Amino acid sequence: MAGFLFLSITIGGITTAQHRTMNTGGRTSRRTCDFGRTYVVKPKGRHQATIVWLHGLGDNGSSWAQLLEALPLPNIKWICPTAPTRPVALLGGFPCAAWFDVGELSEDSPDDFEGLDASATHIANLLSGEPADSNFLPFKLGVGGFSMGAATALYSATCFAHGRFTNGNPFPLNLRAIVGLSGWLPGSRSLRNKIEGSHEAARRAASLPILLCHGNSDDVVPYKFGEKSTQFLGSAGFRYVSFKTYDGLGHYTVPKEMDEVCNWLNGRLGLDGFRS
């Protein structure tokens, strides 16, 4: 599977953050992850929201930062990290930038929860320095991504609802929006039991808006994975899941899809200065 962005846009004004090295801090973690460069797109207007956006397999944060810079969302700060370089089973062990290891896209294939926890923890760390949400000064945090990045964003959504990562560490953030393009839901088989077993988890799941978009000609992450992810999320109690289908779209994004993302984020986050 390749999660490359097939849309090339060259735009300046990208601020880079320093490389970070971290691990999950979990009790059973064995893997230290060296994340690549993080690219930050600063808001052009009043800062009302920060979204971490995650690239696909083998890509980096720069390509998406350039695209997001061009969106008519002046009140969002975008943080675009680069995944660690790691061996990927699907590629025969060839090392490339990946948020977690993956062998095949199948409901029966095992999930790399150690890798997922490491990446979700990195996302939480990136958002931890953002302004706090309060009744007096509303501020929204979100996670989005493409392909494997979308899968990682959806995993972060399940950790938020459950209140902890799979390794048992508490999830520290209040997420307000999740966007997944051409992705899938890791850990789908156990999700419903995790949410139904806790009133607080059910409440958090019911509060979180999620937008999923998928092309029905995707030959890398087949369209059925977008459909099934939507069904699994809904059955687990995520009430506000929107699923958008794009006829003829393969494993890439197009302006129409990004327009949908902009409109949805503006509606869900109540942003000032949105230009449709």
Short mmCIF file of C-alpha atoms in Angstrom, two decimals:
data_model
loop_
_atom_site.label_atom_id
_atom_site.label_comp_id
_atom_site.label_asym_id
_atom_site.label_seq_id
_atom_site.Cartn_x
_atom_site.Cartn_y
_atom_site.Cartn_z
CA MET A 1 0.00 0.00 0.00
CA ALA A 2 1.27 3.47 -0.80
CA GLY A 3 -0.15 6.56 0.84
CA PHE A 4 1.45 9.12 -1.41
CA LEU A 5 -0.28 12.41 -2.17
CA PHE A 6 -0.75 12.63 -5.92
CA LEU A 7 -1.36 16.38 -5.93
CA SER A 8 1.65 18.67 -6.23
CA ILE A 9 1.35 22.29 -5.12
CA THR A 10 4.25 24.63 -4.43
CA ILE A 11 3.45 27.40 -1.98
CA GLY A 12 5.78 29.26 0.38
CA GLY A 13 5.32 30.46 3.92
CA ILE A 14 5.85 27.17 5.73
CA THR A 15 7.47 27.32 9.15
CA THR A 16 9.40 24.25 10.27
CA ALA A 17 9.59 22.92 13.80
CA GLN A 18 12.52 20.99 15.17
CA HIS A 19 12.94 17.22 14.86
CA ARG A 20 11.74 15.35 17.92
CA THR A 21 12.62 11.98 19.38
CA MET A 22 10.20 10.31 21.75
CA ASN A 23 8.62 7.07 22.82
CA THR A 24 5.17 6.16 24.08
CA GLY A 25 6.13 6.08 27.74
CA GLY A 26 4.03 2.93 28.02
CA ARG A 27 4.74 0.18 30.49
CA THR A 28 5.45 -2.36 27.78
CA SER A 29 6.90 -0.15 25.07
CA ARG A 30 10.06 -1.46 23.44
CA ARG A 31 10.30 0.78 20.41
CA THR A 32 11.78 4.26 20.30
CA CYS A 33 10.49 6.37 17.42
CA ASP A 34 12.53 9.07 15.72
CA PHE A 35 10.01 11.33 14.08
CA GLY A 36 11.05 13.47 11.13
CA ARG A 37 10.65 17.18 10.57
CA THR A 38 7.42 18.87 11.59
CA TYR A 39 6.02 21.62 9.37
CA VAL A 40 3.78 24.30 10.86
CA VAL A 41 1.39 26.49 8.87
CA LYS A 42 0.58 29.50 11.00
CA PRO A 43 -2.94 30.98 11.02
CA LYS A 44 -3.37 34.14 8.98
CA GLY A 45 -6.26 35.35 11.15
CA ARG A 46 -7.38 34.91 14.76
CA HIS A 47 -6.14 31.56 16.03
CA GLN A 48 -9.24 29.50 16.84
CA ALA A 49 -8.17 25.92 16.17
CA THR A 50 -5.13 23.71 15.70
CA ILE A 51 -5.21 20.54 13.63
CA VAL A 52 -2.46 17.96 13.31
CA TRP A 53 -2.50 16.59 9.76
CA LEU A 54 -0.85 13.24 8.98
CA HIS A 55 0.57 12.18 5.63
CA GLY A 56 0.34 8.75 4.01
CA LEU A 57 2.86 5.92 3.79
CA GLY A 58 6.22 6.99 2.39
CA ASP A 59 5.36 10.71 2.27
CA ASN A 60 6.33 13.56 4.61
CA GLY A 61 4.72 16.53 6.31
CA SER A 62 5.94 19.06 3.75
CA SER A 63 3.66 18.09 0.86
CA TRP A 64 0.51 18.40 2.93
CA ALA A 65 1.66 21.61 4.62
CA GLN A 66 1.94 23.19 1.18
CA LEU A 67 -1.61 22.13 0.28
CA LEU A 68 -3.13 23.16 3.62
CA GLU A 69 -1.46 26.59 3.38
CA ALA A 70 -3.68 27.30 0.37
CA LEU A 71 -7.01 26.45 2.01
CA PRO A 72 -9.40 29.33 2.84
CA LEU A 73 -9.23 28.61 6.59
CA PRO A 74 -7.25 31.54 8.02
CA ASN A 75 -8.07 30.75 11.67
CA ILE A 76 -6.58 27.24 11.73
CA LYS A 77 -3.01 26.42 12.62
CA TRP A 78 -1.85 23.25 10.86
CA ILE A 79 0.83 21.01 12.32
CA CYS A 80 2.20 18.50 9.80
CA PRO A 81 4.65 16.03 11.34
CA THR A 82 6.70 13.44 9.47
CA ALA A 83 6.41 9.79 10.48
CA PRO A 84 9.38 7.73 11.67
CA THR A 85 11.25 5.66 9.11
CA ARG A 86 10.58 2.02 9.97
CA PRO A 87 10.47 -1.38 8.23
CA VAL A 88 7.03 -2.01 6.76
CA ALA A 89 5.88 -5.61 6.41
CA LEU A 90 3.65 -4.81 3.44
CA LEU A 91 6.74 -3.66 1.56
CA GLY A 92 8.74 -6.76 2.45
CA GLY A 93 10.42 -5.03 5.37
CA PHE A 94 11.63 -2.10 3.28
CA PRO A 95 12.02 0.97 5.54
CA CYS A 96 10.00 4.08 4.79
CA ALA A 97 8.10 6.82 6.64
CA ALA A 98 5.16 5.09 8.35
CA TRP A 99 3.02 5.87 11.39
CA PHE A 100 2.85 2.16 12.24
CA ASP A 101 3.65 -1.19 10.67
CA VAL A 102 1.08 -2.81 8.40
CA GLY A 103 1.13 -6.19 6.69
CA GLU A 104 -2.08 -6.16 4.69
CA LEU A 105 -5.43 -4.44 4.69
CA SER A 106 -7.71 -7.10 6.10
CA GLU A 107 -10.18 -7.32 8.97
CA ASP A 108 -8.23 -10.37 10.17
CA SER A 109 -4.74 -8.86 10.05
CA PRO A 110 -3.19 -7.86 13.41
CA ASP A 111 -2.90 -4.18 14.32
CA ASP A 112 0.43 -2.68 15.34
CA PHE A 113 -0.86 -1.08 18.53
CA GLU A 114 2.65 -0.30 19.76
CA GLY A 115 3.33 1.75 16.65
CA LEU A 116 -0.14 3.31 16.74
CA ASP A 117 0.29 4.30 20.39
CA ALA A 118 3.69 5.86 19.67
CA SER A 119 2.27 7.97 16.84
CA ALA A 120 -0.91 8.91 18.72
CA THR A 121 1.21 9.95 21.69
CA HIS A 122 3.35 12.10 19.41
CA ILE A 123 0.21 13.76 18.09
CA ALA A 124 -0.99 14.44 21.64
CA ASN A 125 2.41 15.93 22.51
CA LEU A 126 2.26 18.23 19.48
CA LEU A 127 -1.17 19.48 20.56
CA SER A 128 -0.38 19.74 24.26
CA GLY A 129 1.21 23.18 23.87
CA GLU A 130 -1.83 24.70 22.16
CA PRO A 131 -4.27 27.02 23.97
CA ALA A 132 -6.72 25.38 26.35
CA ASP A 133 -10.42 25.19 25.47
CA SER A 134 -12.68 27.02 27.92
CA ASN A 135 -16.15 28.56 28.13
CA PHE A 136 -14.57 32.02 28.08
CA LEU A 137 -12.18 31.37 25.20
CA PRO A 138 -13.31 28.46 23.02
CA PHE A 139 -10.44 26.74 21.24
CA LYS A 140 -10.63 23.54 19.20
CA LEU A 141 -8.14 20.73 18.62
CA GLY A 142 -8.39 18.20 15.82
CA VAL A 143 -6.56 15.48 13.92
CA GLY A 144 -6.78 14.65 10.23
CA GLY A 145 -4.90 12.69 7.64
CA PHE A 146 -4.67 10.84 4.37
CA SER A 147 -4.45 7.05 3.90
CA MET A 148 -2.27 5.68 6.75
CA GLY A 149 -2.45 9.17 8.24
CA ALA A 150 -6.25 8.92 8.20
CA ALA A 151 -6.01 5.55 9.95
CA THR A 152 -3.83 7.13 12.65
CA ALA A 153 -6.26 10.04 13.03
CA LEU A 154 -9.15 7.59 13.50
CA TYR A 155 -7.10 5.65 16.03
CA SER A 156 -6.58 8.91 17.95
CA ALA A 157 -10.36 9.37 17.90
CA THR A 158 -10.88 5.96 19.50
CA CYS A 159 -8.22 6.70 22.14
CA PHE A 160 -9.98 9.98 22.94
CA ALA A 161 -13.29 8.20 23.36
CA HIS A 162 -11.82 5.38 25.41
CA GLY A 163 -9.87 7.85 27.54
CA ARG A 164 -6.59 5.99 27.15
CA PHE A 165 -4.17 4.51 24.68
CA THR A 166 -4.02 0.75 24.18
CA ASN A 167 -0.92 0.64 26.42
CA GLY A 168 -3.03 1.99 29.31
CA ASN A 169 -1.67 5.53 29.41
CA PRO A 170 -4.37 8.23 29.70
CA PHE A 171 -5.32 10.21 26.60
CA PRO A 172 -4.76 13.85 27.62
CA LEU A 173 -6.71 15.91 25.08
CA ASN A 174 -10.24 17.03 24.27
CA LEU A 175 -10.57 16.51 20.51
CA ARG A 176 -13.23 18.41 18.61
CA ALA A 177 -12.86 17.21 15.01
CA ILE A 178 -11.45 14.24 13.07
CA VAL A 179 -10.95 14.09 9.29
CA GLY A 180 -9.92 10.98 7.38
CA LEU A 181 -9.33 10.84 3.62
CA SER A 182 -8.94 7.47 1.87
CA GLY A 183 -8.21 5.64 5.12
CA TRP A 184 -9.39 2.87 7.42
CA LEU A 185 -10.10 2.22 11.10
CA PRO A 186 -7.47 0.26 13.08
CA GLY A 187 -8.70 -1.79 16.01
CA SER A 188 -12.23 -1.95 14.66
CA ARG A 189 -12.96 -5.42 16.03
CA SER A 190 -12.58 -4.43 19.69
CA LEU A 191 -13.84 -0.85 19.47
CA ARG A 192 -17.49 -1.45 20.34
CA ASN A 193 -16.66 -3.35 23.54
CA LYS A 194 -14.28 -0.60 24.67
CA ILE A 195 -16.89 2.13 24.22
CA GLU A 196 -19.95 0.26 25.50
CA GLY A 197 -18.14 -0.70 28.69
CA SER A 198 -17.90 2.89 29.90
CA HIS A 199 -20.50 5.65 30.22
CA GLU A 200 -17.79 8.31 29.86
CA ALA A 201 -16.39 6.63 26.75
CA ALA A 202 -19.87 6.51 25.22
CA ARG A 203 -20.38 10.19 26.01
CA ARG A 204 -17.07 11.21 24.43
CA ALA A 205 -17.69 9.07 21.35
CA ALA A 206 -21.12 10.63 20.89
CA SER A 207 -19.64 14.14 21.11
CA LEU A 208 -16.90 13.84 18.48
CA PRO A 209 -17.65 14.83 14.86
CA ILE A 210 -15.82 12.77 12.20
CA LEU A 211 -15.62 13.34 8.45
CA LEU A 212 -14.58 10.43 6.23
CA CYS A 213 -14.06 10.82 2.49
CA HIS A 214 -13.24 8.06 0.02
CA GLY A 215 -13.06 7.61 -3.72
CA ASN A 216 -14.90 4.62 -5.13
CA SER A 217 -12.05 3.94 -7.58
CA ASP A 218 -9.38 3.70 -4.87
CA ASP A 219 -7.21 0.67 -5.72
CA VAL A 220 -4.80 1.16 -2.78
CA VAL A 221 -7.17 1.44 0.18
CA PRO A 222 -10.37 0.01 -1.35
CA TYR A 223 -13.60 1.95 -0.96
CA LYS A 224 -15.12 -0.81 1.18
CA PHE A 225 -12.70 0.06 4.00
CA GLY A 226 -14.11 3.56 4.15
CA GLU A 227 -17.64 2.17 4.25
CA LYS A 228 -16.82 -0.42 6.92
CA SER A 229 -14.96 2.14 9.04
CA THR A 230 -18.07 4.32 9.03
CA GLN A 231 -20.22 1.35 10.05
CA PHE A 232 -17.88 0.30 12.86
CA LEU A 233 -17.72 3.84 14.25
CA GLY A 234 -21.48 4.21 14.13
CA SER A 235 -22.13 0.90 15.85
CA ALA A 236 -19.66 1.85 18.59
CA GLY A 237 -21.59 5.04 19.40
CA PHE A 238 -19.90 7.72 17.30
CA ARG A 239 -23.07 9.59 16.34
CA TYR A 240 -21.65 12.35 14.19
CA VAL A 241 -19.85 10.48 11.41
CA SER A 242 -20.23 11.90 7.90
CA PHE A 243 -19.14 9.71 4.97
CA LYS A 244 -18.60 11.28 1.55
CA THR A 245 -18.16 9.28 -1.64
CA TYR A 246 -16.29 10.60 -4.69
CA ASP A 247 -17.13 8.91 -8.00
CA GLY A 248 -14.07 7.93 -10.02
CA LEU A 249 -11.59 9.15 -7.42
CA GLY A 250 -8.56 6.96 -6.81
CA HIS A 251 -5.99 7.10 -4.03
CA TYR A 252 -5.38 10.83 -4.11
CA THR A 253 -7.22 14.03 -3.30
CA VAL A 254 -8.89 16.60 -5.53
CA PRO A 255 -10.06 20.21 -4.98
CA LYS A 256 -13.71 19.13 -4.62
CA GLU A 257 -12.79 16.89 -1.70
CA MET A 258 -10.73 19.60 -0.01
CA ASP A 259 -13.63 22.04 -0.45
CA GLU A 260 -15.77 19.52 1.45
CA VAL A 261 -13.16 19.40 4.21
CA CYS A 262 -13.13 23.21 4.46
CA ASN A 263 -16.91 23.51 4.61
CA TRP A 264 -17.19 20.73 7.18
CA LEU A 265 -14.47 22.14 9.44
CA ASN A 266 -15.98 25.60 9.29
CA GLY A 267 -19.41 24.25 10.20
CA ARG A 268 -18.19 22.03 13.02
CA LEU A 269 -15.63 24.42 14.50
CA GLY A 270 -17.54 27.70 13.98
CA LEU A 271 -14.58 29.55 12.49
CA ASP A 272 -14.36 33.26 11.76
CA GLY A 273 -13.09 34.49 8.43
CA PHE A 274 -14.00 31.41 6.40
CA ARG A 275 -13.95 32.06 2.64
CA SER A 276 -16.04 29.54 0.67
#
